[in-house]
Structure formats: C-alpha cells, structure tokens
Coordinates of C-alpha atoms in Angstrom, one line a residue:
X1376 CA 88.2 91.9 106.3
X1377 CA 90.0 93.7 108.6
X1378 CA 89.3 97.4 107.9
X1379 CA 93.1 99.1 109.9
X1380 CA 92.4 102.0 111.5
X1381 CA 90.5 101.6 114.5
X1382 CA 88.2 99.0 116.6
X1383 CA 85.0 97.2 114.9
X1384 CA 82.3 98.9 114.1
X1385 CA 78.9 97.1 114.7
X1386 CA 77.9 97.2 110.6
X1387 CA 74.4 97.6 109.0
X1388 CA 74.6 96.3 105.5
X1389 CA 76.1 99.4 104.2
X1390 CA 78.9 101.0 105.9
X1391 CA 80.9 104.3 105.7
X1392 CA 83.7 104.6 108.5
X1393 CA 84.9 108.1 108.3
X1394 CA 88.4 108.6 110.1
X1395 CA 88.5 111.6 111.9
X1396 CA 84.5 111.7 112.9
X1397 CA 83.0 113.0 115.8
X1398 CA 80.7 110.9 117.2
X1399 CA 77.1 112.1 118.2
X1400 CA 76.7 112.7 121.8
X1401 CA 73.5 111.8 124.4
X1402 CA 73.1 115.8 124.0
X1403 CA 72.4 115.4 120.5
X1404 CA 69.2 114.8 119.0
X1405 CA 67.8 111.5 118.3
X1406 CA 68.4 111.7 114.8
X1407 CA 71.6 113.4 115.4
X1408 CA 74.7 111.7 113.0
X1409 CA 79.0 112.3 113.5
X1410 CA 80.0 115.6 113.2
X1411 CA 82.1 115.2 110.4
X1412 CA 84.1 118.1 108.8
X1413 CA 86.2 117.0 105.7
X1414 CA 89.1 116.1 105.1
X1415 CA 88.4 112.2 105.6
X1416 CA 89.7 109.2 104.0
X1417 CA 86.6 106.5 104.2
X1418 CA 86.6 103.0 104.6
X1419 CA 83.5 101.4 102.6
X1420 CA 81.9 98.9 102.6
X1421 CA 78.3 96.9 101.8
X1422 CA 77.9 93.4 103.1
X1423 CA 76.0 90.7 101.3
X1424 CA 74.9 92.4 98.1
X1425 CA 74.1 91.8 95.0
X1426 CA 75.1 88.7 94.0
X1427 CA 75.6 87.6 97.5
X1428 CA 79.3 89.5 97.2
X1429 CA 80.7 92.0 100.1
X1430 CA 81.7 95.6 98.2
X1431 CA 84.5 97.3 99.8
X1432 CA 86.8 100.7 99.3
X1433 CA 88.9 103.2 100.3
X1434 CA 87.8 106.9 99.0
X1435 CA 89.3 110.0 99.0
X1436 CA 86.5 111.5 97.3
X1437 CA 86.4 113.4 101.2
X1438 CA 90.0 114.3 101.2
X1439 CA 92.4 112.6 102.9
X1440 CA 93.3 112.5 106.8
X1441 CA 94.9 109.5 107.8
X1442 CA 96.5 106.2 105.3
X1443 CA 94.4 102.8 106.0
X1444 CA 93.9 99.1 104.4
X1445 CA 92.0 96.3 103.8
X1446 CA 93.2 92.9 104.7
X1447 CA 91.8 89.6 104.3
X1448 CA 92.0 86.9 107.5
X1449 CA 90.5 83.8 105.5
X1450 CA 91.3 82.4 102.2
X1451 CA 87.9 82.8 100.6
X1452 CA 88.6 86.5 100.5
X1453 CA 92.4 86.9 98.5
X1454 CA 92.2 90.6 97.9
X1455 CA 93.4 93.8 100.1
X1456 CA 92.9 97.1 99.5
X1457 CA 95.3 100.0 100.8
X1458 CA 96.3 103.5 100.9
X1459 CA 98.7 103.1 103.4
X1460 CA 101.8 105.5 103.7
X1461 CA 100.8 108.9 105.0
X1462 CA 100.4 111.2 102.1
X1463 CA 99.8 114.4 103.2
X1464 CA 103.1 115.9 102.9
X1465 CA 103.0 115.5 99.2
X1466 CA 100.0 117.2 99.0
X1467 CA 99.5 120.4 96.2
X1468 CA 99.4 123.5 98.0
X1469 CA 96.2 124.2 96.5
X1470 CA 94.2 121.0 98.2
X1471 CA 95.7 121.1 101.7
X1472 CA 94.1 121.5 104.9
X1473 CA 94.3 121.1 108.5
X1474 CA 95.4 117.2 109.5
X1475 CA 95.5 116.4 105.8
X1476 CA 94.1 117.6 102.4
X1477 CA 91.1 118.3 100.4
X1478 CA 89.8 116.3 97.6
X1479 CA 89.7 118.8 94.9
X1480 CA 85.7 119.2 94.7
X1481 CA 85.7 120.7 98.0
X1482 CA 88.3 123.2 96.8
X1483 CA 87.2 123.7 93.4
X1484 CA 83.5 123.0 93.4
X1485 CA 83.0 122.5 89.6
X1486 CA 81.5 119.8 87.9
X1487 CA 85.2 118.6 86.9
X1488 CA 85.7 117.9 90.0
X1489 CA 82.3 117.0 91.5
X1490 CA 81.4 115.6 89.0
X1491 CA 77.3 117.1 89.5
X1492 CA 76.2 115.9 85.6
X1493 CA 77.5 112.3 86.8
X1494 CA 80.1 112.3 83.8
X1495 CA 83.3 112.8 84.7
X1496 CA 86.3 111.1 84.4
X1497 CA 90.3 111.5 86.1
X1498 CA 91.9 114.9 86.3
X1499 CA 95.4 116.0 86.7
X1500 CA 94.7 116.0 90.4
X1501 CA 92.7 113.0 90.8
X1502 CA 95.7 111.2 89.0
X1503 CA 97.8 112.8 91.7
X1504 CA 96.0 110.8 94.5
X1505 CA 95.5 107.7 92.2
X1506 CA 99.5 107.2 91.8
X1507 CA 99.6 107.8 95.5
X1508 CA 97.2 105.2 96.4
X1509 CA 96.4 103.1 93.3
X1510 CA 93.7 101.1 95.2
X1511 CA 91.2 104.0 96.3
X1512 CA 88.7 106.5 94.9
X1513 CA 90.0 109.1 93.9
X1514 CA 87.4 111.2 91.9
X1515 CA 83.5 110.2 92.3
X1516 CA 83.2 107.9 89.6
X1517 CA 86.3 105.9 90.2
X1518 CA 83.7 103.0 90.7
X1519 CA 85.2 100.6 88.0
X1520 CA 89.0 100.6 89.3
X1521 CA 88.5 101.2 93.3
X1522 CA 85.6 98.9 94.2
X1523 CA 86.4 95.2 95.4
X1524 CA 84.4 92.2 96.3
X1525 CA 84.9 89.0 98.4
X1526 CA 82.2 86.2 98.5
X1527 CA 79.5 87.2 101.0
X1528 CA 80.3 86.3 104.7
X1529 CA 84.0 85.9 104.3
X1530 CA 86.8 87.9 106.0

C-alpha cells in the first residue's frame, strides 16, 4: 500500500501518520512526540494483525487538513481507500478552522459527537463528511464501514 501524501514512514506494527504534524526536535525531550494541533486527516494503519491481515484507514475523527488515498501496487491487495478531492471549502461554518476543518467533537464536545459512553452512531454532520469521502472515518465508531484489510505483507 502506498499511503499518498508524503514519503515512507519507517512503521512499527501500528501506525498513525498525521498530515500536518510537527515533528519532535533534538531540543525535545526524549520521550517527546509531534506537536500535533488538530485539524488532521490520518492515515492508519496496523500491519500483520489478527488473522495475519494488514488494517488500514483514513479518519477524519481529527478534522480534516489535506485529501489522501490508499493504493494497492500488487495484486494480493485489490482494495484502495480515498478521500481525495480537497474538501475544505464545503466545510459548515460551524466546523472550520485554520488549513481545513474540525471534526465536530472538537467543536461540540458532547458525547454525540465524541462519542465518551462508546455508543454512538452517524450524525447529520458526520454524514456530511461520509458523502464527501465515503471511504473514511467519519465519527469514532465508524469502525464497521471505514476499516480495510489486505493479506499480511502485501502492498
């Protein structure tokens, strides 16, 4: 898989590229991790999990900054992901932000939208994102319609 939007990352087995992050500096502490303000669309992903599958997604669960896909280079792996036309200038008024827009928990913060109980289901704006890109998280959890698998070790 060829995660578009920016040069290979070295991966542990589970993976969250954040478009948009700062990266830590040698100033930083040892323990130190990106500086990373939202809006950000994420590229996910867990490699060789259960089942000896690779788990990948696209969420806007951080907002969204900048469009992005998934695309397979072998055969074994069929499947791409994508949220790729730039969205942000059909964004509400209510979710948008500098360089793109807030997901509607970190305008909102109410267990609608965060969903904090863990049940929750679409909203009005979740669906809004969901049309837009019909492959990616949209609301926390999305899990059943926005995560994908290819056979562990393929591309």
């Amino acid at each position: 898989m060829d995660a578009k939007c920016g040069p290979e990352p070295i991966v542990p087995s589970t993976t969250q590229v954040m478009a948009g992050a700062k990266p830590a500096t040698a100033e930083d502490s040892s323990n130190a991790k990106p500086m990373v303000h939202p809006p950000n669309t994420l590229a996910e992903y867990a490699l060789n999990q259960f089942g000896n599958k690779d788990f990948f997604d696209i969420s806007l669960v951080d907002g969204f900054n900048v469009p992005m896909e998934f695309s397979p280079t072998s055969n074994a792996c069929t499947r791409g992901i994508r949220c790729a036309q730039d969205i942000k200038t059909q964004c509400p008024n209510e979710l948008k932000a500098p360089g793109g827009f807030h997901n509607p928990c970190t305008v909102y913060k109410t267990d609608k939208y965060c969903c904090n109980s863990g049940r929750c289901g679409p909203t009005n704006l979740s669906k809004f994102l969901e049309d837009r890109c019909r492959d990616a998280y949209s609301y926390p959890k999305d899990d059943p319609t926005s995560t994908f698998t290819c056979p562990g070790g393929t591309n």
